[in-house]
Amino acid sequence: MKILRLGVLASGRGSNLQAILDAIDAGQLAAEVVVVISDNGEARALERARLRGIPAIHINPARFPDKHTYEEAIVDTLKKHQVELVCLAGYMRLVGRVMLESFPNRIMNIHPSLLPAFPGLHAQQRALEYGVRYSGCTVHFVDEGMDTGPIILQAVVPVLAGDTPETLADRILEQEHRIYPEAIALYAAGRLELRGKRVYIKES
């Protein structure tokens, strides 16, 4: 089976990166993380990559005159490592035109809500403020909007009495770690078909 070459972009602790690596180790995902890129030089995700011998690269946006040239540097790095699918794992920047045109329908993201509800930051806090009974997480392809791309997989998490944003986030994160590798595995197996704004999962 062909091994899918993944490039991961992360800004923080990289727990979803770790979930992807764990799924690969367990034989659940025919893929290889070939590079990890962060806009944050102190991101723990970079350390996770270094511990595995994976190229870990800090690309500091402050060193570029604009978003266009910053993303060109990211794209150059991804292409240098022959990345086939880009996975955002806690990457805290809106992806722009340069990356979208370089990797059309080849950028995935994980978000801690049942999109289209609560896109953007503080999704768990807003879910509690609205009094929803269920929350969860969504894996989607990335487009030019804020968490508006075609939905691949979702997982539902009940909101419990007494939940805080932190306790809800922890339970959602467990499901993120489950469905993100699953979505990547579907892509690797050629089972995702995008028609307009909808993603169809083909039979294996």
Coordinates of C-alpha atoms in Angstrom, one line a residue:
M1 CA 0.0 0.0 0.0
K2 CA 1.2 3.5 -0.9
I3 CA 2.3 5.6 2.1
L4 CA 0.7 9.0 2.2
R5 CA 3.2 11.8 2.9
L6 CA 1.8 14.2 5.6
G7 CA 2.9 17.7 6.5
V8 CA 1.5 18.9 9.8
L9 CA 1.1 22.6 10.8
A10 CA 0.7 23.3 14.5
S11 CA 0.9 26.2 16.8
G12 CA 0.8 24.6 20.3
R13 CA 1.1 21.4 22.1
G14 CA 0.5 19.1 19.2
S15 CA -1.8 16.5 20.8
N16 CA -3.5 15.8 17.5
L17 CA -0.1 15.4 15.9
Q18 CA 0.6 12.8 18.5
A19 CA -2.7 11.1 17.8
I20 CA -1.7 10.9 14.1
L21 CA 1.7 9.5 15.0
D22 CA 0.1 6.9 17.4
A23 CA -2.3 5.8 14.6
I24 CA 0.6 5.3 12.3
D25 CA 2.5 3.3 14.9
A26 CA -0.6 1.1 15.5
G27 CA -0.9 0.3 11.8
Q28 CA -4.2 2.1 11.5
L29 CA -3.0 4.8 9.1
A30 CA -0.8 4.2 6.0
A31 CA 0.9 7.5 6.2
E32 CA 4.2 9.1 7.3
V33 CA 4.6 12.6 8.9
V34 CA 7.5 14.0 6.8
V35 CA 7.6 17.5 8.3
V36 CA 6.1 19.5 11.1
I37 CA 5.9 23.3 10.7
S38 CA 5.0 25.9 13.4
D39 CA 4.5 29.6 13.5
N40 CA 5.5 29.4 17.2
G41 CA 9.1 28.5 18.0
E42 CA 8.1 27.3 21.4
A43 CA 5.4 25.0 20.3
R44 CA 5.5 21.6 21.9
A45 CA 4.5 20.1 18.6
L46 CA 8.0 20.9 17.3
E47 CA 9.5 19.0 20.2
R48 CA 7.3 16.0 19.6
A49 CA 8.5 15.9 16.0
R50 CA 12.2 16.2 17.0
L51 CA 11.8 13.3 19.4
R52 CA 10.7 11.2 16.4
G53 CA 13.4 12.4 14.1
I54 CA 10.9 14.3 12.0
P55 CA 12.1 17.6 10.5
A56 CA 10.6 20.3 12.8
I57 CA 10.7 23.8 11.3
H58 CA 9.8 27.1 12.9
I59 CA 8.7 29.6 10.2
N60 CA 8.3 32.9 12.0
P61 CA 5.6 35.1 10.3
A62 CA 7.2 38.2 11.9
R63 CA 10.1 37.8 9.5
F64 CA 8.0 38.2 6.4
P65 CA 6.5 41.5 5.0
D66 CA 3.0 40.0 4.5
K67 CA 0.9 36.8 4.7
H68 CA 1.5 36.1 1.0
T69 CA 5.3 35.7 1.4
Y70 CA 4.9 33.9 4.7
E71 CA 2.7 31.3 3.1
E72 CA 5.1 31.0 0.1
A73 CA 7.8 30.0 2.6
I74 CA 5.5 27.3 4.1
V75 CA 4.5 26.0 0.7
D76 CA 8.2 25.8 -0.4
T77 CA 8.9 23.8 2.7
L78 CA 6.0 21.4 2.2
K79 CA 6.9 20.9 -1.4
K80 CA 10.6 20.3 -0.5
H81 CA 9.4 17.4 1.6
Q82 CA 7.0 16.2 -1.1
V83 CA 4.0 16.5 1.1
E84 CA 0.7 15.1 -0.4
L85 CA -1.7 16.1 2.4
V86 CA -1.5 19.0 4.8
C87 CA -3.0 18.5 8.2
L88 CA -3.7 21.5 10.5
A89 CA -3.4 20.4 14.1
G90 CA -4.0 23.4 16.3
Y91 CA -2.6 25.8 13.7
M92 CA -3.9 29.2 14.9
R93 CA -3.8 31.1 11.6
L94 CA -6.4 31.4 8.8
V95 CA -5.1 29.7 5.7
G96 CA -4.8 32.0 2.7
R97 CA -4.9 31.9 -1.0
V98 CA -1.3 30.8 -1.5
M99 CA -1.6 27.6 0.4
L100 CA -5.1 26.8 -0.9
E101 CA -4.0 27.2 -4.5
S102 CA -0.9 25.1 -3.9
F103 CA -2.8 22.3 -2.2
P104 CA -6.3 22.3 -3.5
N105 CA -8.6 20.1 -1.5
R106 CA -5.5 18.7 0.2
I107 CA -5.6 20.6 3.4
M108 CA -7.5 19.2 6.4
N109 CA -8.4 20.7 9.8
I110 CA -9.9 19.5 13.1
H111 CA -12.2 21.9 15.0
P112 CA -13.8 21.4 18.5
S113 CA -17.4 21.9 17.6
L114 CA -20.1 20.4 15.4
L115 CA -19.7 22.8 12.5
P116 CA -21.2 24.9 11.1
A117 CA -21.9 25.8 14.8
F118 CA -19.3 27.8 16.7
P119 CA -16.5 28.3 14.2
G120 CA -13.3 30.1 15.3
L121 CA -12.0 30.5 18.8
H122 CA -13.5 29.6 22.1
A123 CA -15.9 27.1 20.6
Q124 CA -16.4 25.2 23.9
Q125 CA -17.1 28.4 25.9
R126 CA -19.7 29.5 23.3
A127 CA -21.4 26.1 23.3
L128 CA -21.9 26.3 27.0
E129 CA -23.1 29.9 26.8
Y130 CA -25.8 28.8 24.2
G131 CA -26.9 25.9 26.4
V132 CA -26.5 23.3 23.7
R133 CA -27.1 19.7 24.8
Y134 CA -24.5 18.2 22.5
S135 CA -21.2 19.4 21.2
G136 CA -18.3 17.6 19.5
C137 CA -15.7 17.9 16.8
T138 CA -15.4 18.1 13.0
V139 CA -12.8 17.2 10.5
H140 CA -13.1 19.2 7.4
F141 CA -11.3 20.3 4.2
V142 CA -10.0 23.8 4.4
D143 CA -11.3 26.6 2.2
E144 CA -11.0 30.4 2.4
G145 CA -13.4 30.8 5.2
M146 CA -13.1 30.4 9.0
D147 CA -14.0 26.7 9.6
T148 CA -16.4 26.7 6.6
G149 CA -14.9 23.9 4.4
P150 CA -16.6 20.7 3.4
I151 CA -17.2 18.3 6.4
I152 CA -15.5 14.9 6.4
L153 CA -16.3 13.4 9.8
Q154 CA -17.9 14.5 13.0
A155 CA -18.2 13.0 16.5
V156 CA -20.8 14.0 19.1
V157 CA -20.1 14.6 22.8
P158 CA -22.9 15.2 25.3
V159 CA -22.7 18.4 27.4
L160 CA -23.0 17.4 31.0
A161 CA -24.4 19.4 34.0
G162 CA -21.6 21.2 35.6
D163 CA -19.3 21.2 32.6
T164 CA -16.7 23.9 32.2
P165 CA -15.0 24.9 29.0
E166 CA -12.1 22.9 30.2
T167 CA -13.9 19.7 31.0
L168 CA -15.9 19.8 27.8
A169 CA -12.8 20.5 25.8
D170 CA -11.1 17.5 27.4
R171 CA -13.9 15.1 26.3
I172 CA -14.1 16.6 22.8
L173 CA -10.3 16.2 22.5
E174 CA -10.6 12.5 23.1
Q175 CA -12.9 12.3 20.0
E176 CA -10.6 14.6 18.0
H177 CA -7.8 12.1 18.6
R178 CA -10.1 9.3 17.2
I179 CA -11.6 10.9 14.1
Y180 CA -8.7 12.9 12.8
P181 CA -6.6 9.8 12.0
E182 CA -9.7 8.1 10.7
A183 CA -10.4 10.9 8.2
I184 CA -6.7 10.9 7.1
A185 CA -7.0 7.1 6.6
L186 CA -10.0 7.5 4.4
Y187 CA -8.2 10.1 2.3
A188 CA -5.1 7.8 2.1
A189 CA -7.4 4.9 0.9
G190 CA -8.9 7.1 -1.8
R191 CA -12.3 6.9 -0.2
L192 CA -13.2 10.6 0.0
E193 CA -15.1 12.2 -2.9
L194 CA -15.8 15.9 -2.9
R195 CA -18.8 17.1 -4.8
G196 CA -19.4 20.8 -4.3
K197 CA -19.6 21.4 -0.6
R198 CA -20.3 17.8 0.3
V199 CA -17.8 15.0 1.0
Y200 CA -19.0 11.5 0.2
I201 CA -17.3 8.4 1.7
K202 CA -17.0 5.6 -0.9
E203 CA -17.2 2.0 0.0
S204 CA -13.9 0.2 0.5

